[in-house]
mmCIF file of C-alpha atoms and ligand atoms in Angstrom:
data_model
loop_
_atom_site.group_PDB
_atom_site.id
_atom_site.type_symbol
_atom_site.label_atom_id
_atom_site.label_comp_id
_atom_site.label_asym_id
_atom_site.label_seq_id
_atom_site.Cartn_x
_atom_site.Cartn_y
_atom_site.Cartn_z
ATOM 1 C CA SER A 1 0.000 0.000 0.000
ATOM 2 C CA GLN A 2 1.028 3.633 -0.567
ATOM 3 C CA PRO A 3 2.278 5.786 2.305
ATOM 4 C CA TRP A 4 -0.230 8.408 3.517
ATOM 5 C CA PRO A 5 0.229 11.351 1.095
ATOM 6 C CA GLY A 6 -1.049 14.216 3.299
ATOM 7 C CA ILE A 7 -4.510 15.738 3.169
ATOM 8 C CA ILE A 8 -4.285 17.589 -0.164
ATOM 9 C CA ARG A 9 -3.541 14.411 -2.087
ATOM 10 C CA ALA A 10 -5.883 12.319 0.084
ATOM 11 C CA TYR A 11 -8.869 14.573 -0.739
ATOM 12 C CA PRO A 12 -7.943 16.173 -4.097
ATOM 13 C CA ASP A 13 -11.544 16.899 -5.142
ATOM 14 C CA ARG A 14 -12.408 18.535 -1.841
ATOM 15 C CA ILE A 15 -9.279 20.549 -1.073
ATOM 16 C CA PRO A 16 -8.359 22.488 -4.226
ATOM 17 C CA VAL A 17 -4.910 23.977 -4.817
ATOM 18 C CA PRO A 18 -3.797 26.065 -7.838
ATOM 19 C CA ALA A 19 -3.233 24.040 -11.032
ATOM 20 C CA GLY A 20 0.372 22.897 -11.267
ATOM 21 C CA ALA A 21 1.180 24.027 -7.725
ATOM 22 C CA LYS A 22 3.978 22.266 -5.878
ATOM 23 C CA VAL A 23 2.259 20.619 -2.903
ATOM 24 C CA ILE A 24 3.979 21.400 0.415
ATOM 25 C CA THR A 25 3.203 18.586 2.845
ATOM 26 C CA LEU A 26 4.720 17.035 5.956
ATOM 27 C CA GLY A 27 2.301 14.079 5.856
ATOM 28 C CA GLU A 28 -0.363 15.728 8.019
ATOM 29 C CA GLY A 29 -3.748 14.120 8.696
ATOM 30 C CA ASN A 30 -4.795 10.457 9.075
ATOM 31 C CA THR A 31 -4.633 10.925 12.854
ATOM 32 C CA PRO A 32 -6.008 8.279 15.258
ATOM 33 C CA LEU A 33 -9.733 8.148 16.022
ATOM 34 C CA LEU A 34 -9.176 6.501 19.357
ATOM 35 C CA PRO A 35 -11.941 4.793 21.371
ATOM 36 C CA ALA A 36 -12.018 6.222 24.918
ATOM 37 C CA PRO A 37 -13.268 3.418 27.233
ATOM 38 C CA HIS A 38 -13.035 5.369 30.475
ATOM 39 C CA LEU A 39 -14.885 8.415 29.120
ATOM 40 C CA SER A 40 -17.446 6.103 27.515
ATOM 41 C CA GLU A 41 -18.127 4.475 30.845
ATOM 42 C CA LEU A 42 -18.384 7.817 32.654
ATOM 43 C CA THR A 43 -20.852 9.264 30.128
ATOM 44 C CA GLY A 44 -22.848 6.249 28.924
ATOM 45 C CA CYS A 45 -21.890 7.196 25.379
ATOM 46 C CA GLU A 46 -19.553 5.786 22.764
ATOM 47 C CA VAL A 47 -16.740 8.326 23.001
ATOM 48 C CA HIS A 48 -13.846 8.640 20.555
ATOM 49 C CA LEU A 49 -10.880 11.003 20.668
ATOM 50 C CA LYS A 50 -9.609 12.547 17.431
ATOM 51 C CA VAL A 51 -5.966 12.822 18.427
ATOM 52 C CA GLU A 52 -4.672 15.839 16.552
ATOM 53 C CA GLY A 53 -1.445 15.990 18.530
ATOM 54 C CA ALA A 54 -0.354 13.181 16.190
ATOM 55 C CA ASN A 55 0.056 15.677 13.332
ATOM 56 C CA PRO A 56 3.625 16.528 12.205
ATOM 57 C CA THR A 57 4.007 19.669 14.334
ATOM 58 C CA GLY A 58 1.755 18.356 17.106
ATOM 59 C CA SER A 59 -1.530 20.149 16.411
ATOM 60 C CA PHE A 60 -4.484 20.296 14.006
ATOM 61 C CA LYS A 61 -3.080 23.497 12.489
ATOM 62 C CA ASP A 62 -1.034 21.401 10.021
ATOM 63 C CA ARG A 63 -4.214 20.480 8.095
ATOM 64 C CA GLY A 64 -4.805 24.105 7.185
ATOM 65 C CA MET A 65 -1.173 25.035 6.895
ATOM 66 C CA THR A 66 -0.300 22.537 4.130
ATOM 67 C CA VAL A 67 -2.962 24.251 2.013
ATOM 68 C CA ALA A 68 -2.083 27.826 3.017
ATOM 69 C CA ILE A 69 1.637 27.364 2.351
ATOM 70 C CA THR A 70 0.994 25.534 -0.934
ATOM 71 C CA HIS A 71 -1.098 28.521 -2.080
ATOM 72 C CA ALA A 72 1.422 31.052 -0.721
ATOM 73 C CA LEU A 73 4.309 29.444 -2.614
ATOM 74 C CA ALA A 74 2.244 29.293 -5.821
ATOM 75 C CA SER A 75 1.399 33.009 -5.500
ATOM 76 C CA GLY A 76 5.050 33.928 -5.966
ATOM 77 C CA LEU A 77 5.308 35.991 -2.763
ATOM 78 C CA LYS A 78 8.376 35.128 -0.696
ATOM 79 C CA ALA A 79 7.040 35.546 2.858
ATOM 80 C CA VAL A 80 4.156 34.512 5.111
ATOM 81 C CA ILE A 81 2.927 36.032 8.347
ATOM 82 C CA CYS A 82 0.608 34.919 11.142
ATOM 83 C CA ALA A 83 -0.604 35.868 14.582
ATOM 84 C CA SER A 84 -0.649 33.002 17.047
ATOM 85 C CA THR A 85 -1.125 31.703 20.556
ATOM 86 C CA GLY A 86 1.627 29.242 19.563
ATOM 87 C CA ASN A 87 0.426 26.326 17.470
ATOM 88 C CA THR A 88 -0.269 28.252 14.290
ATOM 89 C CA SER A 89 3.194 29.801 14.521
ATOM 90 C CA ALA A 90 4.838 26.389 15.031
ATOM 91 C CA SER A 91 2.991 24.980 12.032
ATOM 92 C CA ALA A 92 3.570 28.012 9.785
ATOM 93 C CA ALA A 93 7.270 27.974 10.674
ATOM 94 C CA ALA A 94 7.652 24.287 9.751
ATOM 95 C CA TYR A 95 5.727 24.402 6.453
ATOM 96 C CA ALA A 96 7.393 27.692 5.431
ATOM 97 C CA ALA A 97 10.782 26.103 6.099
ATOM 98 C CA ARG A 98 9.812 23.163 3.888
ATOM 99 C CA ALA A 99 8.709 25.565 1.136
ATOM 100 C CA GLY A 100 11.733 27.861 1.413
ATOM 101 C CA LEU A 101 9.594 30.847 2.413
ATOM 102 C CA THR A 102 10.342 33.447 5.062
ATOM 103 C CA CYS A 103 7.973 33.201 8.033
ATOM 104 C CA ALA A 104 7.105 35.945 10.504
ATOM 105 C CA VAL A 105 5.063 35.176 13.610
ATOM 106 C CA LEU A 106 3.406 37.634 15.983
ATOM 107 C CA VAL A 107 2.846 36.153 19.429
ATOM 108 C CA PRO A 108 1.605 37.623 22.724
ATOM 109 C CA GLN A 109 4.625 38.364 24.918
ATOM 110 C CA GLY A 110 5.090 35.741 27.654
ATOM 111 C CA LYS A 111 1.803 33.958 26.905
ATOM 112 C CA ILE A 112 2.768 31.072 24.656
ATOM 113 C CA ALA A 113 3.801 27.610 25.820
ATOM 114 C CA MET A 114 7.504 26.745 25.736
ATOM 115 C CA GLY A 115 7.329 23.873 23.242
ATOM 116 C CA LYS A 116 5.594 26.042 20.647
ATOM 117 C CA LEU A 117 8.178 28.785 20.959
ATOM 118 C CA ALA A 118 10.940 26.165 20.643
ATOM 119 C CA GLN A 119 9.408 24.941 17.375
ATOM 120 C CA ALA A 120 9.164 28.415 15.842
ATOM 121 C CA VAL A 121 12.757 29.176 16.885
ATOM 122 C CA LEU A 122 14.246 25.979 15.493
ATOM 123 C CA HIS A 123 12.362 26.225 12.172
ATOM 124 C CA GLY A 124 13.890 29.670 11.712
ATOM 125 C CA ALA A 125 10.813 31.899 11.940
ATOM 126 C CA ARG A 126 11.203 35.610 12.680
ATOM 127 C CA ILE A 127 9.526 35.785 16.068
ATOM 128 C CA LEU A 128 7.991 39.109 17.061
ATOM 129 C CA GLN A 129 6.686 39.190 20.628
ATOM 130 C CA VAL A 130 3.890 41.725 20.894
ATOM 131 C CA ASP A 131 3.004 43.732 23.983
ATOM 132 C CA GLY A 132 -0.646 42.705 23.744
ATOM 133 C CA ASN A 133 -2.896 39.657 23.418
ATOM 134 C CA PHE A 134 -3.705 37.403 20.443
ATOM 135 C CA ASP A 135 -6.423 39.730 19.195
ATOM 136 C CA ASP A 136 -3.872 42.593 18.984
ATOM 137 C CA CYS A 137 -1.432 40.270 17.168
ATOM 138 C CA LEU A 138 -4.057 39.279 14.593
ATOM 139 C CA GLU A 139 -5.001 42.882 13.863
ATOM 140 C CA LEU A 140 -1.329 43.734 13.376
ATOM 141 C CA ALA A 141 -0.757 40.739 11.067
ATOM 142 C CA GLN A 142 -3.830 41.581 8.978
ATOM 143 C CA LYS A 143 -2.753 45.222 8.538
ATOM 144 C CA THR A 144 0.779 44.190 7.579
ATOM 145 C CA ALA A 145 -0.510 41.751 4.943
ATOM 146 C CA ILE A 146 -2.630 44.482 3.351
ATOM 147 C CA ASP A 147 0.252 46.933 3.013
ATOM 148 C CA TYR A 148 3.192 44.616 2.260
ATOM 149 C CA PRO A 149 3.967 41.651 -0.048
ATOM 150 C CA VAL A 150 3.378 38.900 2.514
ATOM 151 C CA THR A 151 0.651 36.212 2.699
ATOM 152 C CA LEU A 152 -1.486 36.011 5.854
ATOM 153 C CA VAL A 153 -1.798 32.338 6.906
ATOM 154 C CA ASN A 154 -4.218 32.706 9.819
ATOM 155 C CA SER A 155 -7.597 30.977 9.494
ATOM 156 C CA VAL A 156 -9.129 34.226 8.189
ATOM 157 C CA ASN A 157 -7.431 32.916 5.037
ATOM 158 C CA PRO A 158 -10.217 30.656 3.669
ATOM 159 C CA VAL A 159 -7.829 27.989 2.352
ATOM 160 C CA ARG A 160 -6.874 27.193 5.955
ATOM 161 C CA ILE A 161 -10.504 26.313 6.700
ATOM 162 C CA ALA A 162 -10.646 24.202 3.504
ATOM 163 C CA GLY A 163 -7.741 22.092 4.786
ATOM 164 C CA GLN A 164 -9.122 21.718 8.297
ATOM 165 C CA LYS A 165 -12.351 20.201 6.891
ATOM 166 C CA SER A 166 -10.282 17.049 6.302
ATOM 167 C CA ALA A 167 -10.585 16.049 9.976
ATOM 168 C CA ALA A 168 -14.380 15.744 9.598
ATOM 169 C CA PHE A 169 -13.913 13.712 6.401
ATOM 170 C CA GLU A 170 -11.535 11.307 8.145
ATOM 171 C CA ILE A 171 -13.927 10.781 11.061
ATOM 172 C CA CYS A 172 -16.812 9.948 8.703
ATOM 173 C CA ASP A 173 -14.554 7.694 6.614
ATOM 174 C CA VAL A 174 -13.665 5.671 9.742
ATOM 175 C CA LEU A 175 -17.116 5.568 11.393
ATOM 176 C CA GLY A 176 -19.025 5.103 8.124
ATOM 177 C CA GLN A 177 -21.265 7.961 9.276
ATOM 178 C CA ALA A 178 -20.989 11.236 11.159
ATOM 179 C CA PRO A 179 -21.058 11.068 14.976
ATOM 180 C CA ASP A 180 -24.177 12.257 16.836
ATOM 181 C CA ILE A 181 -22.219 14.905 18.708
ATOM 182 C CA HIS A 182 -18.858 16.564 18.119
ATOM 183 C CA CYS A 183 -17.071 18.372 20.987
ATOM 184 C CA LEU A 184 -14.393 20.994 20.293
ATOM 185 C CA PRO A 185 -12.378 23.592 22.169
ATOM 186 C CA VAL A 186 -13.071 27.001 20.614
ATOM 187 C CA GLY A 187 -10.687 29.963 20.460
ATOM 188 C CA ASN A 188 -10.507 31.926 17.228
ATOM 189 C CA ALA A 189 -13.323 29.629 15.985
ATOM 190 C CA GLY A 190 -11.715 28.565 12.705
ATOM 191 C CA ASN A 191 -11.758 24.879 13.597
ATOM 192 C CA ILE A 192 -15.439 24.588 14.544
ATOM 193 C CA THR A 193 -16.233 26.473 11.330
ATOM 194 C CA ALA A 194 -14.110 24.011 9.355
ATOM 195 C CA TYR A 195 -15.532 20.851 10.963
ATOM 196 C CA TRP A 196 -19.078 22.043 10.311
ATOM 197 C CA ALA A 197 -18.204 22.828 6.687
ATOM 198 C CA GLY A 198 -16.651 19.374 6.299
ATOM 199 C CA TYR A 199 -19.570 17.495 7.825
ATOM 200 C CA SER A 200 -22.078 19.563 5.826
ATOM 201 C CA GLU A 201 -20.178 18.917 2.606
ATOM 202 C CA TYR A 202 -20.119 15.140 3.141
ATOM 203 C CA ALA A 203 -23.832 15.092 4.022
ATOM 204 C CA GLY A 204 -24.695 17.366 1.087
ATOM 205 C CA ASP A 205 -22.910 15.008 -1.304
ATOM 206 C CA GLY A 206 -24.585 11.947 0.224
ATOM 207 C CA VAL A 207 -21.323 10.426 1.527
ATOM 208 C CA VAL A 208 -23.015 10.306 4.961
ATOM 209 C CA LYS A 209 -26.678 10.679 5.875
ATOM 210 C CA ASN A 210 -26.306 12.749 9.042
ATOM 211 C CA THR A 211 -24.470 15.719 10.527
ATOM 212 C CA PRO A 212 -23.484 15.958 14.214
ATOM 213 C CA ARG A 213 -24.592 18.468 16.812
ATOM 214 C CA MET A 214 -21.626 20.780 17.357
ATOM 215 C CA PHE A 215 -20.706 21.388 21.014
ATOM 216 C CA GLY A 216 -18.157 24.232 21.378
ATOM 217 C CA PHE A 217 -16.339 24.838 24.665
ATOM 218 C CA GLN A 218 -14.454 27.977 25.674
ATOM 219 C CA ALA A 219 -12.358 28.744 28.746
ATOM 220 C CA ALA A 220 -14.437 30.678 31.276
ATOM 221 C CA GLY A 221 -12.025 33.638 31.215
ATOM 222 C CA ALA A 222 -12.111 33.783 27.402
ATOM 223 C CA ALA A 223 -15.680 32.922 26.429
ATOM 224 C CA PRO A 224 -16.950 35.629 24.045
ATOM 225 C CA LEU A 225 -19.185 33.214 22.117
ATOM 226 C CA VAL A 226 -20.862 32.083 25.317
ATOM 227 C CA HIS A 227 -21.459 35.666 26.479
ATOM 228 C CA GLY A 228 -22.414 36.949 23.024
ATOM 229 C CA GLU A 229 -19.837 39.755 23.058
ATOM 230 C CA PRO A 230 -16.068 40.171 22.774
ATOM 231 C CA VAL A 231 -13.953 39.859 25.940
ATOM 232 C CA THR A 232 -11.422 42.703 26.219
ATOM 233 C CA ASP A 233 -8.975 41.060 28.614
ATOM 234 C CA PRO A 234 -9.189 37.293 28.053
ATOM 235 C CA ASP A 235 -7.364 35.048 30.506
ATOM 236 C CA THR A 236 -6.982 31.289 31.024
ATOM 237 C CA ILE A 237 -4.324 28.687 31.754
ATOM 238 C CA ALA A 238 -5.248 27.245 28.346
ATOM 239 C CA THR A 239 -3.108 29.828 26.515
ATOM 240 C CA ALA A 240 -3.940 28.350 23.092
ATOM 241 C CA ILE A 241 -7.527 29.600 23.417
ATOM 242 C CA ARG A 242 -6.816 32.859 25.267
ATOM 243 C CA ILE A 243 -8.763 34.855 22.690
ATOM 244 C CA GLY A 244 -11.365 37.586 23.249
ATOM 245 C CA SER A 245 -12.587 38.377 19.748
ATOM 246 C CA PRO A 246 -12.763 35.300 17.488
ATOM 247 C CA ALA A 247 -12.241 36.034 13.793
ATOM 248 C CA SER A 248 -14.638 33.258 12.712
ATOM 249 C CA TRP A 249 -17.477 34.414 14.996
ATOM 250 C CA ASP A 250 -20.117 34.063 12.281
ATOM 251 C CA GLY A 251 -18.914 30.610 11.239
ATOM 252 C CA ALA A 252 -19.079 29.398 14.830
ATOM 253 C CA MET A 253 -22.608 30.772 15.341
ATOM 254 C CA LYS A 254 -23.735 29.136 12.124
ATOM 255 C CA ALA A 255 -22.271 25.767 13.192
ATOM 256 C CA LYS A 256 -24.003 25.947 16.554
ATOM 257 C CA ASN A 257 -27.384 27.125 15.272
ATOM 258 C CA ALA A 258 -27.609 24.934 12.163
ATOM 259 C CA SER A 259 -26.643 21.817 14.151
ATOM 260 C CA ALA A 260 -28.785 22.401 17.269
ATOM 261 C CA GLY A 261 -25.487 22.605 19.160
ATOM 262 C CA LEU A 262 -24.322 24.624 22.132
ATOM 263 C CA PHE A 263 -21.507 26.804 23.485
ATOM 264 C CA GLU A 264 -20.443 26.538 27.092
ATOM 265 C CA ALA A 265 -17.789 28.075 29.353
ATOM 266 C CA ILE A 266 -15.434 25.761 31.275
ATOM 267 C CA THR A 267 -13.389 26.865 34.291
ATOM 268 C CA ASP A 268 -9.610 26.408 34.317
ATOM 269 C CA GLU A 269 -10.066 24.014 37.232
ATOM 270 C CA LYS A 270 -12.331 21.745 35.163
ATOM 271 C CA ILE A 271 -10.004 22.013 32.158
ATOM 272 C CA LEU A 272 -7.079 20.828 34.290
ATOM 273 C CA GLU A 273 -9.165 18.004 35.773
ATOM 274 C CA ALA A 274 -9.941 16.707 32.273
ATOM 275 C CA TYR A 275 -6.286 17.232 31.269
ATOM 276 C CA ARG A 276 -5.145 14.927 34.083
ATOM 277 C CA LEU A 277 -7.928 12.401 33.522
ATOM 278 C CA LEU A 278 -7.027 12.047 29.837
ATOM 279 C CA ALA A 279 -3.414 11.386 30.756
ATOM 280 C CA ARG A 280 -4.083 8.989 33.628
ATOM 281 C CA LYS A 281 -7.116 7.056 32.429
ATOM 282 C CA GLU A 282 -6.899 7.122 28.638
ATOM 283 C CA GLY A 283 -3.113 7.379 28.225
ATOM 284 C CA VAL A 284 -3.465 10.456 26.062
ATOM 285 C CA PHE A 285 -1.260 13.481 26.784
ATOM 286 C CA VAL A 286 -2.760 16.682 25.415
ATOM 287 C CA GLU A 287 -2.133 20.361 26.045
ATOM 288 C CA PRO A 288 -4.551 22.117 28.432
ATOM 289 C CA ALA A 289 -6.663 23.828 25.725
ATOM 290 C CA SER A 290 -7.303 20.444 24.124
ATOM 291 C CA ALA A 291 -8.773 19.046 27.326
ATOM 292 C CA THR A 292 -11.514 21.686 27.140
ATOM 293 C CA SER A 293 -13.505 19.483 24.746
ATOM 294 C CA VAL A 294 -13.392 16.596 27.222
ATOM 295 C CA ALA A 295 -14.208 18.839 30.198
ATOM 296 C CA GLY A 296 -17.217 20.016 28.196
ATOM 297 C CA LEU A 297 -18.209 16.437 27.408
ATOM 298 C CA LEU A 298 -18.222 15.630 31.131
ATOM 299 C CA ALA A 299 -20.122 18.819 32.032
ATOM 300 C CA THR A 300 -22.905 18.119 29.533
ATOM 301 C CA ALA A 301 -23.050 14.458 30.563
ATOM 302 C CA ALA A 302 -23.402 15.496 34.214
ATOM 303 C CA ASP A 303 -26.387 17.794 33.641
ATOM 304 C CA GLY A 304 -28.205 15.597 31.151
ATOM 305 C CA ARG A 305 -27.604 17.555 27.958
ATOM 306 C CA LEU A 306 -25.578 14.692 26.476
ATOM 307 C CA PRO A 307 -28.081 11.990 25.446
ATOM 308 C CA LYS A 308 -26.981 8.552 26.677
ATOM 309 C CA GLY A 309 -26.005 6.140 23.939
ATOM 310 C CA SER A 310 -24.763 8.894 21.622
ATOM 311 C CA THR A 311 -21.728 8.419 19.441
ATOM 312 C CA VAL A 312 -19.443 11.313 20.397
ATOM 313 C CA VAL A 313 -16.140 12.540 18.996
ATOM 314 C CA CYS A 314 -13.996 14.892 21.085
ATOM 315 C CA THR A 315 -11.171 16.524 19.187
ATOM 316 C CA VAL A 316 -8.055 16.852 21.304
ATOM 317 C CA THR A 317 -6.315 19.559 19.339
ATOM 318 C CA GLY A 318 -2.660 19.601 20.421
ATOM 319 C CA HIS A 319 0.071 17.451 22.001
ATOM 320 C CA GLY A 320 0.838 17.636 25.707
ATOM 321 C CA LEU A 321 4.560 18.093 25.051
ATOM 322 C CA LYS A 322 3.761 21.576 23.744
ATOM 323 C CA ASP A 323 3.371 22.745 27.340
ATOM 324 C CA PRO A 324 5.638 20.768 29.685
ATOM 325 C CA ALA A 325 5.515 23.491 32.352
ATOM 326 C CA THR A 326 1.814 22.911 33.055
ATOM 327 C CA ALA A 327 2.341 19.142 33.200
ATOM 328 C CA LEU A 328 5.112 19.416 35.787
ATOM 329 C CA GLU A 329 3.401 21.988 38.018
ATOM 330 C CA GLY A 330 3.110 20.553 41.518
ATOM 331 C CA ASN A 331 4.193 17.100 40.364
ATOM 332 C CA VAL A 332 7.981 17.057 40.622
ATOM 333 C CA GLU A 333 9.467 14.695 43.198
ATOM 334 C CA VAL A 334 12.580 16.334 44.616
ATOM 335 C CA GLU A 335 13.658 13.747 47.189
ATOM 336 C CA PRO A 336 16.432 11.548 45.663
ATOM 337 C CA LEU A 337 16.245 7.815 46.188
ATOM 338 C CA ALA A 338 19.031 5.476 47.350
ATOM 339 C CA VAL A 339 20.393 3.161 44.608
ATOM 340 C CA ASP A 340 18.747 0.134 46.162
ATOM 341 C CA PRO A 341 15.825 -2.079 45.035
ATOM 342 C CA THR A 342 14.305 -2.147 48.525
ATOM 343 C CA ALA A 343 14.103 1.678 48.427
ATOM 344 C CA VAL A 344 12.366 1.458 45.031
ATOM 345 C CA ALA A 345 9.926 -1.185 46.282
ATOM 346 C CA ALA A 346 9.163 0.854 49.404
ATOM 347 C CA ALA A 347 8.505 3.982 47.305
ATOM 348 C CA LEU A 348 6.002 1.966 45.237
ATOM 349 C CA ASP A 349 4.349 0.307 48.246
ATOM 350 C CA LEU A 350 5.359 -3.115 46.893
ATOM 351 C CA ARG A 351 5.820 -5.984 49.262
HETATM 352 N N1 F0G B 401 -6.759 24.011 20.616
HETATM 353 C C1 F0G B 401 -5.495 24.362 20.374
HETATM 354 C C2 F0G B 401 -4.402 23.479 20.875
HETATM 355 C C3 F0G B 401 -5.217 25.535 19.638
HETATM 356 O O1 F0G B 401 -3.955 25.873 19.387
HETATM 357 C C4 F0G B 401 -6.288 26.336 19.202
HETATM 358 C C5 F0G B 401 -6.046 27.572 18.466
HETATM 359 C C6 F0G B 401 -7.598 25.909 19.482
HETATM 360 C C7 F0G B 401 -7.790 24.741 20.191
HETATM 361 C C8 F0G B 401 -8.794 26.654 19.054
HETATM 362 O O2 F0G B 401 -9.018 26.543 17.676
HETATM 363 O O3 F0G B 401 -8.891 28.955 17.108
HETATM 364 O O4 F0G B 401 -9.800 27.290 15.494
HETATM 365 O O5 F0G B 401 -11.075 27.886 17.541
HETATM 366 N N2 F0G B 401 -4.872 28.074 18.328
HETATM 367 C C9 F0G B 401 -4.580 29.248 17.493
HETATM 368 C C10 F0G B 401 -3.081 29.439 17.366
HETATM 369 C C11 F0G B 401 -5.311 30.473 17.857
HETATM 370 O O6 F0G B 401 -2.628 30.573 17.156
HETATM 371 O O7 F0G B 401 -2.346 28.467 17.424
HETATM 372 P P1 F0G B 401 -9.752 27.731 16.893
#
């Protein structure tokens, strides 16, 4: 059998690129749709995790970035720019490196996880730390791309959304139908817009008969879609979704309303609880923002809004190694152990 060719070549009729374009891919997509037995038992549903940390740069952003960078290279411009809470910048930096393009990333000073910064640095991006939040960074990137010869590769670029639809296609291809409910963390709202577009496209073409209800979860300190208005000073431990004014607001509203879905705010405490549960009970290490979908699953199961017996997919959007600092917080054993098996056995309560 052929090796997985990346999402552009896997879905050529659904993800168009310019004729004759050189496809820039790192083999993104085809990520695990992993059954989650513990979560299934807790909720009385059939829960699957779409493990997007398995993408080449460790997040779902690679699905959109292969398309955005392929288009950018074909356009003849020599540089790309993005605003980011970290994952978009890591992905843009990697794909731009592969394409031989210059990459500039605007990130909020001091508010991006260490692993993401490390990726952007090593891939050779020009990193500009902005004295402001993600929303300020995005405005700055958009203005720069209007006035200068540089391609904006944020999800306001529609080809990013086209690529990110592929995750919905893959889920349907594996299940043979769409799930009943799809849970997502929501920040700038590009991904929920893309999933809904993907599911709708498959249903419209008769590939599947159904579309899922879209459940979108935001961090309580950064929940503009839940409140119905922008948040001026967003804050959450889930830095990836620390966003007050989502660019794809309309797309997210459409996904929720057309699918009889919901938006809900999740506290940082509940996000971290789900983060630890995923690691300890399912063996899946995600970054904090990614656990928001699972925290939301548990919240809706607890208050009866999640119908028992449903088939549910929770996207876990990014790899846990992106943010080692949060993983280690309060968990580091400092006391050294004697080099002695009885000391090891005692530490483990073995007898
Ligand atoms: N989860 C992770 C790990 C993310 O990095 C993001 C967004 C989201 C969820 C939310 O997705 O914005 O499409 O609603 N990260 C962007 C970035 C903003 O710059 O990397 P969304």
